[in-house]
Amino acid sequence: MKLDNAIKLLSQYGEVKINDIGATIEINNKTYGARTNCGEKDVMYLFIEYDLDMYNRFFYTYHTLKHFKDCIDRDIAKFIKG
């Protein structure tokens, strides 16, 4: 998939930070992003990263925009419900 498509998806949720290795967005203390090789436009993987506390860090990868979007929507719905 192309980085432009991932950026388009992420931008639906807020301001996207773009750098040499992809794009990220912060939502509810979680980082959602797309990683590329330095300067490339093809996405290697989509990811979600967050820390529960000082010792518990979580990192999940996704390979399709559909699954990635579903996960973001689910996380936002959980946050809204409380």
Short mmCIF file of N, CA and C in Angstrom, two decimals:
data_model
loop_
_atom_site.label_atom_id
_atom_site.label_comp_id
_atom_site.label_asym_id
_atom_site.label_seq_id
_atom_site.Cartn_x
_atom_site.Cartn_y
_atom_site.Cartn_z
N MET A 1 0.84 -1.17 0.00
CA MET A 1 0.00 0.00 0.00
C MET A 1 0.89 1.23 0.00
N LYS A 2 0.35 2.34 -0.40
CA LYS A 2 1.10 3.59 -0.51
C LYS A 2 0.93 4.43 0.75
N LEU A 3 1.99 5.17 1.08
CA LEU A 3 1.97 6.04 2.25
C LEU A 3 0.86 7.07 2.15
N ASP A 4 0.61 7.58 0.96
CA ASP A 4 -0.46 8.59 0.78
C ASP A 4 -1.82 8.07 1.24
N ASN A 5 -2.10 6.79 0.99
CA ASN A 5 -3.38 6.21 1.43
C ASN A 5 -3.44 6.11 2.95
N ALA A 6 -2.34 5.75 3.58
CA ALA A 6 -2.30 5.68 5.05
C ALA A 6 -2.46 7.07 5.65
N ILE A 7 -1.80 8.06 5.07
CA ILE A 7 -1.92 9.44 5.55
C ILE A 7 -3.36 9.92 5.42
N LYS A 8 -4.00 9.59 4.31
CA LYS A 8 -5.40 9.97 4.11
C LYS A 8 -6.28 9.38 5.20
N LEU A 9 -6.07 8.11 5.55
CA LEU A 9 -6.84 7.47 6.62
C LEU A 9 -6.55 8.13 7.96
N LEU A 10 -5.29 8.29 8.31
CA LEU A 10 -4.92 8.89 9.60
C LEU A 10 -5.46 10.31 9.74
N SER A 11 -5.48 11.06 8.65
CA SER A 11 -5.93 12.46 8.71
C SER A 11 -7.41 12.58 9.04
N GLN A 12 -8.17 11.50 8.91
CA GLN A 12 -9.58 11.51 9.31
C GLN A 12 -9.73 11.66 10.82
N TYR A 13 -8.64 11.37 11.57
CA TYR A 13 -8.69 11.36 13.03
C TYR A 13 -7.94 12.53 13.66
N GLY A 14 -7.29 13.36 12.88
CA GLY A 14 -6.57 14.50 13.44
C GLY A 14 -5.33 14.85 12.64
N GLU A 15 -4.44 15.60 13.28
CA GLU A 15 -3.24 16.09 12.62
C GLU A 15 -2.19 14.98 12.51
N VAL A 16 -1.72 14.74 11.31
CA VAL A 16 -0.75 13.68 11.04
C VAL A 16 0.66 14.27 11.03
N LYS A 17 1.57 13.60 11.72
CA LYS A 17 2.99 13.97 11.70
C LYS A 17 3.68 13.08 10.67
N ILE A 18 4.32 13.71 9.69
CA ILE A 18 4.97 12.97 8.61
C ILE A 18 6.48 13.17 8.74
N ASN A 19 7.24 12.08 8.61
CA ASN A 19 8.70 12.17 8.64
C ASN A 19 9.29 11.20 7.61
N ASP A 20 10.61 11.01 7.66
CA ASP A 20 11.30 10.16 6.68
C ASP A 20 10.90 8.69 6.72
N ILE A 21 10.39 8.24 7.86
CA ILE A 21 10.08 6.81 8.00
C ILE A 21 8.58 6.54 8.10
N GLY A 22 7.76 7.50 7.69
CA GLY A 22 6.32 7.25 7.67
C GLY A 22 5.50 8.39 8.22
N ALA A 23 4.39 8.03 8.86
CA ALA A 23 3.45 9.01 9.38
C ALA A 23 2.82 8.47 10.65
N THR A 24 2.52 9.37 11.60
CA THR A 24 1.89 8.97 12.85
C THR A 24 0.86 9.98 13.30
N ILE A 25 0.01 9.54 14.20
CA ILE A 25 -0.97 10.40 14.84
C ILE A 25 -1.12 9.91 16.29
N GLU A 26 -1.37 10.83 17.20
CA GLU A 26 -1.58 10.49 18.61
C GLU A 26 -3.06 10.62 18.94
N ILE A 27 -3.64 9.55 19.50
CA ILE A 27 -5.03 9.57 19.94
C ILE A 27 -5.09 8.86 21.29
N ASN A 28 -5.58 9.54 22.31
CA ASN A 28 -5.78 8.93 23.64
C ASN A 28 -4.54 8.19 24.15
N ASN A 29 -3.39 8.84 24.09
CA ASN A 29 -2.11 8.28 24.57
C ASN A 29 -1.65 7.05 23.79
N LYS A 30 -2.17 6.86 22.59
CA LYS A 30 -1.70 5.78 21.72
C LYS A 30 -1.16 6.40 20.44
N THR A 31 -0.14 5.79 19.88
CA THR A 31 0.42 6.23 18.61
C THR A 31 -0.05 5.26 17.53
N TYR A 32 -0.68 5.81 16.51
CA TYR A 32 -1.13 5.04 15.35
C TYR A 32 -0.27 5.51 14.18
N GLY A 33 0.23 4.58 13.36
CA GLY A 33 1.09 5.04 12.29
C GLY A 33 1.32 4.04 11.18
N ALA A 34 2.07 4.53 10.19
CA ALA A 34 2.48 3.74 9.03
C ALA A 34 3.99 3.88 8.89
N ARG A 35 4.70 2.77 8.78
CA ARG A 35 6.16 2.79 8.65
C ARG A 35 6.58 2.43 7.24
N THR A 36 7.60 3.18 6.78
CA THR A 36 8.21 2.93 5.48
C THR A 36 9.71 2.80 5.67
N ASN A 37 10.40 2.33 4.64
CA ASN A 37 11.85 2.47 4.63
C ASN A 37 12.14 3.95 4.42
N CYS A 38 13.26 4.41 4.90
CA CYS A 38 13.60 5.84 4.87
C CYS A 38 13.41 6.44 3.48
N GLY A 39 12.49 7.40 3.39
CA GLY A 39 12.26 8.12 2.15
C GLY A 39 11.39 7.41 1.13
N GLU A 40 10.98 6.21 1.39
CA GLU A 40 10.15 5.45 0.45
C GLU A 40 8.68 5.82 0.59
N LYS A 41 7.88 5.45 -0.40
CA LYS A 41 6.44 5.73 -0.38
C LYS A 41 5.60 4.48 -0.17
N ASP A 42 6.23 3.31 -0.15
CA ASP A 42 5.50 2.06 0.11
C ASP A 42 5.52 1.75 1.60
N VAL A 43 4.36 1.46 2.17
CA VAL A 43 4.24 1.17 3.59
C VAL A 43 4.64 -0.28 3.85
N MET A 44 5.52 -0.47 4.84
CA MET A 44 5.91 -1.83 5.25
C MET A 44 4.85 -2.42 6.17
N TYR A 45 4.37 -1.59 7.12
CA TYR A 45 3.33 -2.04 8.05
C TYR A 45 2.67 -0.84 8.72
N LEU A 46 1.45 -1.08 9.18
CA LEU A 46 0.70 -0.12 9.99
C LEU A 46 0.83 -0.58 11.43
N PHE A 47 0.79 0.35 12.38
CA PHE A 47 1.00 -0.07 13.76
C PHE A 47 0.24 0.79 14.77
N ILE A 48 0.08 0.21 15.95
CA ILE A 48 -0.44 0.90 17.13
C ILE A 48 0.55 0.61 18.25
N GLU A 49 0.95 1.67 18.96
CA GLU A 49 1.91 1.52 20.04
C GLU A 49 1.44 2.32 21.24
N TYR A 50 1.55 1.72 22.43
CA TYR A 50 1.20 2.45 23.64
C TYR A 50 1.82 1.80 24.87
N ASP A 51 1.91 2.59 25.94
CA ASP A 51 2.43 2.13 27.22
C ASP A 51 1.31 2.12 28.23
N LEU A 52 1.15 1.02 28.95
CA LEU A 52 0.20 0.99 30.07
C LEU A 52 0.85 1.60 31.31
N ASP A 53 2.12 1.30 31.49
CA ASP A 53 2.89 1.86 32.60
C ASP A 53 4.36 1.74 32.23
N MET A 54 5.22 1.97 33.18
CA MET A 54 6.66 1.98 32.91
C MET A 54 7.18 0.63 32.40
N TYR A 55 6.50 -0.45 32.71
CA TYR A 55 6.99 -1.78 32.38
C TYR A 55 6.23 -2.49 31.26
N ASN A 56 5.09 -1.98 30.90
CA ASN A 56 4.23 -2.66 29.92
C ASN A 56 4.03 -1.81 28.68
N ARG A 57 4.74 -2.16 27.62
CA ARG A 57 4.63 -1.46 26.35
C ARG A 57 4.05 -2.43 25.32
N PHE A 58 3.09 -1.95 24.54
CA PHE A 58 2.41 -2.79 23.56
C PHE A 58 2.63 -2.26 22.16
N PHE A 59 2.81 -3.16 21.21
CA PHE A 59 3.04 -2.80 19.81
C PHE A 59 2.32 -3.83 18.95
N TYR A 60 1.35 -3.36 18.17
CA TYR A 60 0.57 -4.24 17.28
C TYR A 60 0.77 -3.79 15.85
N THR A 61 0.89 -4.73 14.93
CA THR A 61 1.03 -4.38 13.52
C THR A 61 -0.19 -4.86 12.73
N TYR A 62 -0.45 -4.15 11.65
CA TYR A 62 -1.57 -4.45 10.75
C TYR A 62 -1.06 -4.36 9.32
N HIS A 63 -1.67 -5.14 8.44
CA HIS A 63 -1.19 -5.17 7.06
C HIS A 63 -2.22 -4.67 6.06
N THR A 64 -3.42 -4.34 6.53
CA THR A 64 -4.41 -3.76 5.62
C THR A 64 -5.01 -2.51 6.26
N LEU A 65 -5.35 -1.56 5.43
CA LEU A 65 -5.97 -0.33 5.93
C LEU A 65 -7.32 -0.61 6.57
N LYS A 66 -8.05 -1.60 6.05
CA LYS A 66 -9.37 -1.91 6.61
C LYS A 66 -9.26 -2.37 8.06
N HIS A 67 -8.37 -3.33 8.33
CA HIS A 67 -8.20 -3.82 9.70
C HIS A 67 -7.68 -2.72 10.62
N PHE A 68 -6.78 -1.90 10.10
CA PHE A 68 -6.22 -0.80 10.87
C PHE A 68 -7.31 0.20 11.25
N LYS A 69 -8.14 0.58 10.27
CA LYS A 69 -9.23 1.52 10.52
C LYS A 69 -10.22 0.94 11.53
N ASP A 70 -10.57 -0.33 11.38
CA ASP A 70 -11.48 -0.98 12.33
C ASP A 70 -10.94 -0.91 13.75
N CYS A 71 -9.65 -1.12 13.91
CA CYS A 71 -9.04 -1.08 15.24
C CYS A 71 -9.06 0.34 15.81
N ILE A 72 -8.74 1.34 14.99
CA ILE A 72 -8.79 2.73 15.46
C ILE A 72 -10.21 3.07 15.89
N ASP A 73 -11.19 2.73 15.07
CA ASP A 73 -12.59 3.03 15.40
C ASP A 73 -13.01 2.33 16.69
N ARG A 74 -12.60 1.09 16.88
CA ARG A 74 -12.92 0.34 18.09
C ARG A 74 -12.28 1.00 19.32
N ASP A 75 -11.02 1.41 19.20
CA ASP A 75 -10.33 2.07 20.32
C ASP A 75 -11.01 3.39 20.69
N ILE A 76 -11.41 4.15 19.70
CA ILE A 76 -12.08 5.43 19.96
C ILE A 76 -13.43 5.18 20.62
N ALA A 77 -14.18 4.18 20.15
CA ALA A 77 -15.48 3.87 20.74
C ALA A 77 -15.33 3.45 22.20
N LYS A 78 -14.29 2.65 22.52
CA LYS A 78 -14.04 2.24 23.91
C LYS A 78 -13.72 3.45 24.77
N PHE A 79 -12.94 4.37 24.23
CA PHE A 79 -12.56 5.57 24.99
C PHE A 79 -13.77 6.43 25.29
N ILE A 80 -14.66 6.58 24.31
CA ILE A 80 -15.86 7.40 24.48
C ILE A 80 -16.79 6.78 25.52
N LYS A 81 -16.93 5.45 25.49
CA LYS A 81 -17.79 4.75 26.46
C LYS A 81 -17.24 4.88 27.88
N GLY A 82 -15.92 4.96 27.99
CA GLY A 82 -15.30 5.10 29.31
C GLY A 82 -14.92 3.83 29.83
#
